Amino acid sequence: MTDVEANKTVKKPQSINIDGIVWLTVWFCLNIGVTIMNKAFFKWYSFTFPITLSLIHMVCSSLGSFAVMKASGIRMQVLEGSDNIPIVLFSLLFTANIVVGNSALRWVNVSLVQVVRSLIPGITMVLSTRLLGKSYTRQYYYIIGLVCFGVTIASLGEVEFNALGFSLTLLVCFLSSLKSVMTNKFLVGKLQFHPFELLFRMSSLASIQMALVGWWFESEDVGKWWSVVSDEEGSIDPQAFGLALAANGAMAFLLNYSNFMTTKKTSALTVTVAGNVKHILTIVLSIVVFQNPISFMNGLGTVITLLGAILYSGYDYARKNWK
């Protein structure tokens, strides 16, 4: 063998992660689809009942997660009496987060919701320092400051601004951040639930809670809405609308499942980049689908916010990878 031949390196073609691509695509489409579909129910069908819609999501998530656990052989943990208290309290937070999130979509545009939700990493940082004792570098705070500035500009420039919807969006940002911090405790803390066991427990309890609250606040209005639309000939096909609601609920569960599979089949960097692309595409599609008016300030604030979100996720990934 000659020296030239010895120094030759045979490059093997890298195998394409087909599973990862498939699950990433599914997660991507479901993430955008569920958000757009929820808004469509409110805007196009006047189905302005966020608790009822959330209940459908939770029932489907409960059934779906139970099926996954049975098929995968995941066993439920036997809890002590004292362990049930934090589970029930966490389920209340879980319920509030979903109901408030869907309620916000009723009052404000999807594009503004997506922009304001960029505050979630910053709020999570604050809660993590207070509840988990974590610390962050100065660069994190600079980036979050940029995000806050962008959200402020975008909100001030919102043409169809609604104070109630904006307040609910801010509230859901806080609830989402708190849920994220508490979820971490349940997945890696004392109990160490499997993600699907935690989803099953939360969605089952949330279904009961939403059914009670929905019956009290929305049952009469849902009945009135149905009597009106059913009397209007050609207004809504009951079977088609029922299938649409069922599909929406199934998509909500599959979104959770695809999120789990995407994280498992790909890398943290892939999920991070896809999350930012999803963020941008959801805003663009919502503007196209719902014809939301955009002012210069709103557009500028959106761009600044998205830039801050990309910087945050990139810096956060680099820090974790360096460690």
Coordinates of C-alpha atoms in Angstrom, one line a residue:
M1 CA 0.0 0.0 0.0
T2 CA 1.4 3.4 -1.0
D3 CA 1.6 6.4 1.4
V4 CA -1.0 8.1 -0.8
E5 CA -3.4 5.2 -0.5
A6 CA -2.8 4.9 3.3
N7 CA -3.6 8.6 3.8
K8 CA -6.8 8.4 1.9
T9 CA -9.9 8.5 4.0
V10 CA -13.1 6.9 2.9
K11 CA -16.0 9.2 3.6
K12 CA -19.1 7.3 4.4
P13 CA -22.3 9.1 3.6
Q14 CA -24.1 10.3 6.7
S15 CA -27.4 8.5 7.2
I16 CA -30.5 10.8 7.1
N17 CA -32.5 10.8 10.3
I18 CA -35.8 10.0 8.6
D19 CA -37.7 9.5 11.9
G20 CA -36.5 12.8 13.2
I21 CA -37.6 14.6 10.0
V22 CA -41.0 13.0 10.1
W23 CA -41.7 13.8 13.8
L24 CA -40.3 17.3 13.4
T25 CA -42.6 17.9 10.5
V26 CA -45.6 16.5 12.3
W27 CA -44.8 18.6 15.4
F28 CA -44.3 21.7 13.3
C29 CA -47.7 21.3 11.4
L30 CA -49.7 20.4 14.5
N31 CA -48.3 23.3 16.5
I32 CA -49.3 25.8 13.9
G33 CA -52.5 24.0 13.0
V34 CA -53.9 23.8 16.6
T35 CA -53.3 27.5 17.2
I36 CA -54.9 28.6 13.9
M37 CA -57.8 26.2 14.3
N38 CA -58.6 27.4 17.8
K39 CA -58.7 31.0 16.6
A40 CA -60.9 29.9 13.6
F41 CA -63.5 28.4 15.9
F42 CA -63.8 31.8 17.8
K43 CA -63.7 34.0 14.7
W44 CA -65.4 32.1 11.9
Y45 CA -67.9 30.0 13.8
S46 CA -68.6 32.3 16.8
F47 CA -67.8 29.3 19.0
T48 CA -66.6 31.7 21.7
F49 CA -66.4 29.1 24.5
P50 CA -62.8 28.6 25.6
I51 CA -63.5 26.4 28.6
T52 CA -65.6 24.0 26.4
L53 CA -62.9 23.9 23.8
S54 CA -60.2 23.3 26.4
L55 CA -62.4 20.5 27.9
I56 CA -62.4 18.7 24.5
H57 CA -58.6 19.1 24.4
M58 CA -58.2 17.6 27.8
V59 CA -60.6 14.6 27.3
C60 CA -58.7 13.7 24.1
S61 CA -55.3 14.1 25.9
S62 CA -56.5 11.9 28.7
L63 CA -57.7 9.2 26.4
G64 CA -54.6 9.4 24.2
S65 CA -52.1 9.4 26.9
F66 CA -53.8 6.4 28.6
A67 CA -53.7 4.5 25.3
V68 CA -50.0 5.3 24.9
M69 CA -49.2 4.1 28.4
K70 CA -51.1 0.8 27.8
A71 CA -49.4 0.3 24.5
S72 CA -45.9 1.1 25.9
G73 CA -46.3 -0.8 29.2
I74 CA -45.9 2.4 31.3
R75 CA -47.2 1.7 34.8
M76 CA -48.9 4.3 37.0
Q77 CA -47.0 5.0 40.2
V78 CA -48.8 4.3 43.4
L79 CA -48.9 7.5 45.3
E80 CA -49.0 8.1 49.1
G81 CA -51.8 10.3 50.4
S82 CA -49.5 13.4 50.9
D83 CA -48.3 13.1 47.3
N84 CA -51.8 13.7 45.9
I85 CA -52.0 17.3 47.3
P86 CA -49.3 18.8 45.0
I87 CA -50.7 16.8 42.1
V88 CA -54.2 18.3 42.5
L89 CA -52.7 21.8 43.0
F90 CA -50.6 21.4 39.9
S91 CA -53.6 20.3 37.9
L92 CA -55.4 23.5 38.9
L93 CA -52.4 25.4 37.4
F94 CA -52.5 23.2 34.4
T95 CA -56.2 23.9 33.9
A96 CA -55.8 27.6 34.4
N97 CA -53.0 27.8 31.9
I98 CA -55.0 26.1 29.1
V99 CA -58.3 27.9 29.7
V100 CA -56.7 31.4 30.0
G101 CA -54.6 30.7 26.9
N102 CA -57.6 29.8 24.8
S103 CA -59.5 32.7 26.3
A104 CA -56.8 35.1 25.2
L105 CA -57.2 33.9 21.6
R106 CA -60.8 34.9 21.7
W107 CA -60.0 38.6 22.2
V108 CA -56.6 39.2 20.4
N109 CA -55.0 38.3 17.2
V110 CA -52.8 35.2 17.0
S111 CA -49.9 37.3 15.8
L112 CA -49.9 39.5 19.0
V113 CA -50.3 36.4 21.2
Q114 CA -47.2 34.8 19.6
V115 CA -45.2 38.1 20.1
V116 CA -46.2 38.5 23.7
R117 CA -45.5 34.8 24.5
S118 CA -41.9 35.6 23.7
L119 CA -41.8 36.9 27.2
I120 CA -42.2 33.4 28.7
P121 CA -38.4 32.6 28.8
G122 CA -37.8 35.9 30.8
I123 CA -40.6 35.1 33.2
T124 CA -39.3 31.6 33.6
M125 CA -35.9 33.0 34.4
V126 CA -37.3 35.1 37.2
L127 CA -39.4 32.2 38.6
S128 CA -36.4 29.8 38.4
T129 CA -34.2 32.2 40.4
R130 CA -36.9 32.5 43.1
L131 CA -38.3 28.9 43.2
L132 CA -35.3 26.8 42.1
G133 CA -32.4 29.0 43.2
K134 CA -30.9 29.2 39.6
S135 CA -28.7 32.0 38.5
Y136 CA -28.2 33.5 35.0
T137 CA -25.5 35.5 33.3
R138 CA -25.8 39.2 32.5
Q139 CA -26.2 38.4 28.8
Y140 CA -29.5 36.6 29.5
Y141 CA -31.0 39.8 31.0
Y142 CA -29.8 41.9 28.1
I143 CA -31.5 39.7 25.6
I144 CA -34.7 39.5 27.7
G145 CA -34.6 43.3 27.8
L146 CA -34.6 43.4 24.0
V147 CA -37.6 41.0 23.9
C148 CA -39.5 43.2 26.4
F149 CA -38.7 46.3 24.3
G150 CA -40.0 44.5 21.1
V151 CA -43.2 43.3 22.8
T152 CA -43.9 46.9 24.1
I153 CA -43.4 48.4 20.6
A154 CA -45.6 45.7 19.0
S155 CA -48.4 46.1 21.6
L156 CA -48.4 49.9 21.2
G157 CA -48.7 49.5 17.5
E158 CA -51.5 46.8 17.6
V159 CA -54.4 48.1 15.5
E160 CA -57.0 45.9 17.0
F161 CA -55.7 46.2 20.6
N162 CA -57.9 44.7 23.3
A163 CA -57.0 45.4 26.9
L164 CA -58.7 42.3 28.3
G165 CA -57.1 40.0 25.7
F166 CA -53.7 41.6 26.2
S167 CA -54.1 41.1 30.0
L168 CA -55.1 37.5 29.6
T169 CA -52.1 36.9 27.3
L170 CA -49.7 38.4 29.9
L171 CA -51.4 36.2 32.5
V172 CA -51.0 33.0 30.4
C173 CA -47.3 33.9 30.0
F174 CA -46.9 33.9 33.8
L175 CA -48.9 30.7 34.1
S176 CA -47.0 28.9 31.3
S177 CA -43.7 29.9 33.0
L178 CA -44.9 28.7 36.4
K179 CA -46.1 25.4 34.8
S180 CA -42.8 24.9 33.1
V181 CA -40.9 25.3 36.4
M182 CA -43.3 23.0 38.3
T183 CA -43.2 20.4 35.5
N184 CA -39.5 20.2 35.9
K185 CA -40.0 19.4 39.6
F186 CA -42.4 16.5 38.8
L187 CA -40.3 15.0 36.0
V188 CA -36.9 15.1 37.9
G189 CA -37.9 15.6 41.5
K190 CA -39.1 13.1 44.1
L191 CA -41.9 11.5 42.1
Q192 CA -40.1 11.4 38.7
F193 CA -43.2 10.8 36.5
H194 CA -42.9 9.5 33.0
P195 CA -44.1 12.4 30.7
F196 CA -47.2 10.5 29.6
E197 CA -48.1 9.5 33.1
L198 CA -47.9 13.2 34.1
L199 CA -50.0 14.2 31.0
F200 CA -52.6 11.5 31.8
R201 CA -52.9 12.6 35.5
M202 CA -53.0 16.3 34.6
S203 CA -55.4 16.0 31.6
S204 CA -57.8 13.7 33.6
L205 CA -58.0 16.0 36.6
A206 CA -58.2 19.0 34.2
S207 CA -61.2 17.4 32.4
I208 CA -63.1 17.1 35.6
Q209 CA -62.3 20.7 36.6
M210 CA -63.2 22.1 33.2
A211 CA -66.4 20.2 33.0
L212 CA -67.5 21.7 36.4
V213 CA -66.4 25.2 35.5
G214 CA -67.7 24.9 31.9
W215 CA -71.1 23.7 33.1
W216 CA -71.4 26.7 35.5
F217 CA -70.2 29.4 33.1
E218 CA -70.8 28.2 29.5
S219 CA -73.4 25.5 29.3
E220 CA -76.3 27.9 28.9
D221 CA -74.5 30.0 26.3
V222 CA -73.4 26.9 24.4
G223 CA -77.1 25.8 24.2
K224 CA -78.2 29.2 22.9
W225 CA -75.4 29.3 20.4
W226 CA -76.3 25.8 19.1
S227 CA -80.0 26.7 18.8
V228 CA -79.2 29.8 16.8
V229 CA -76.8 28.2 14.4
S230 CA -79.0 25.1 13.9
D231 CA -82.0 27.2 13.0
E232 CA -80.0 29.1 10.4
E233 CA -80.2 26.9 7.3
G234 CA -76.8 26.2 5.8
S235 CA -75.0 28.0 8.7
I236 CA -73.2 25.0 10.2
D237 CA -73.3 21.3 9.3
P238 CA -73.6 19.7 12.8
Q239 CA -71.7 16.5 11.8
A240 CA -68.9 18.4 10.1
F241 CA -68.5 20.8 13.0
G242 CA -68.5 17.9 15.5
L243 CA -65.8 16.2 13.5
A244 CA -63.8 19.4 13.4
L245 CA -64.0 19.7 17.2
A246 CA -63.0 16.1 17.6
A247 CA -60.1 16.5 15.2
N248 CA -59.0 19.6 17.1
G249 CA -59.0 17.7 20.3
A250 CA -57.0 14.8 18.7
M251 CA -54.5 17.3 17.3
A252 CA -54.0 18.8 20.8
F253 CA -53.0 15.4 22.1
L254 CA -50.9 14.5 19.1
L255 CA -49.1 17.8 19.6
N256 CA -48.0 16.6 23.0
Y257 CA -47.1 13.2 21.7
S258 CA -45.1 14.6 18.7
N259 CA -43.3 17.0 21.0
F260 CA -42.1 14.1 23.1
M261 CA -41.1 12.1 20.0
T262 CA -39.4 15.1 18.3
T263 CA -37.3 15.7 21.4
K264 CA -36.4 12.0 21.6
K265 CA -35.6 11.6 17.9
T266 CA -33.7 14.9 17.2
S267 CA -31.3 17.2 19.0
A268 CA -31.9 20.1 21.3
L269 CA -30.5 22.4 18.6
T270 CA -33.0 21.1 16.0
V271 CA -35.9 21.6 18.4
T272 CA -34.7 25.1 19.2
V273 CA -34.3 26.2 15.6
A274 CA -37.6 24.6 14.6
G275 CA -39.3 26.5 17.5
N276 CA -38.1 29.8 16.2
V277 CA -39.2 29.0 12.7
K278 CA -42.6 27.9 14.0
H279 CA -42.9 31.2 15.9
I280 CA -42.3 33.2 12.8
L281 CA -44.5 31.1 10.5
T282 CA -47.4 31.1 12.9
I283 CA -47.4 34.9 12.9
V284 CA -47.2 35.1 9.1
L285 CA -49.9 32.5 8.5
S286 CA -52.2 34.2 11.1
I287 CA -51.9 37.5 9.3
V288 CA -52.6 35.9 5.9
V289 CA -55.5 33.6 7.1
F290 CA -57.3 36.1 9.4
Q291 CA -56.3 39.3 7.5
N292 CA -55.0 41.0 10.6
P293 CA -54.1 44.7 10.0
I294 CA -50.4 45.4 10.8
S295 CA -49.0 48.9 11.5
F296 CA -45.4 49.9 11.1
M297 CA -44.8 49.9 14.9
N298 CA -46.5 46.5 15.3
G299 CA -44.3 45.1 12.5
L300 CA -41.2 46.7 13.9
G301 CA -41.9 45.4 17.4
T302 CA -42.6 41.9 16.1
V303 CA -39.2 41.8 14.2
I304 CA -37.4 43.0 17.3
T305 CA -39.1 40.5 19.5
L306 CA -38.4 37.6 17.1
L307 CA -34.8 38.7 16.9
G308 CA -34.6 38.6 20.7
A309 CA -36.2 35.2 20.9
I310 CA -33.7 33.8 18.3
L311 CA -30.8 35.4 20.3
Y312 CA -32.1 33.9 23.5
S313 CA -32.5 30.4 22.2
G314 CA -29.2 30.5 20.4
Y315 CA -27.3 31.8 23.5
D316 CA -29.1 29.4 25.8
Y317 CA -28.2 26.4 23.6
A318 CA -24.6 27.5 23.3
R319 CA -24.3 27.9 27.1
K320 CA -25.7 24.5 27.8
N321 CA -23.6 22.9 25.0
W322 CA -20.5 24.5 26.3
K323 CA -21.1 23.2 29.8

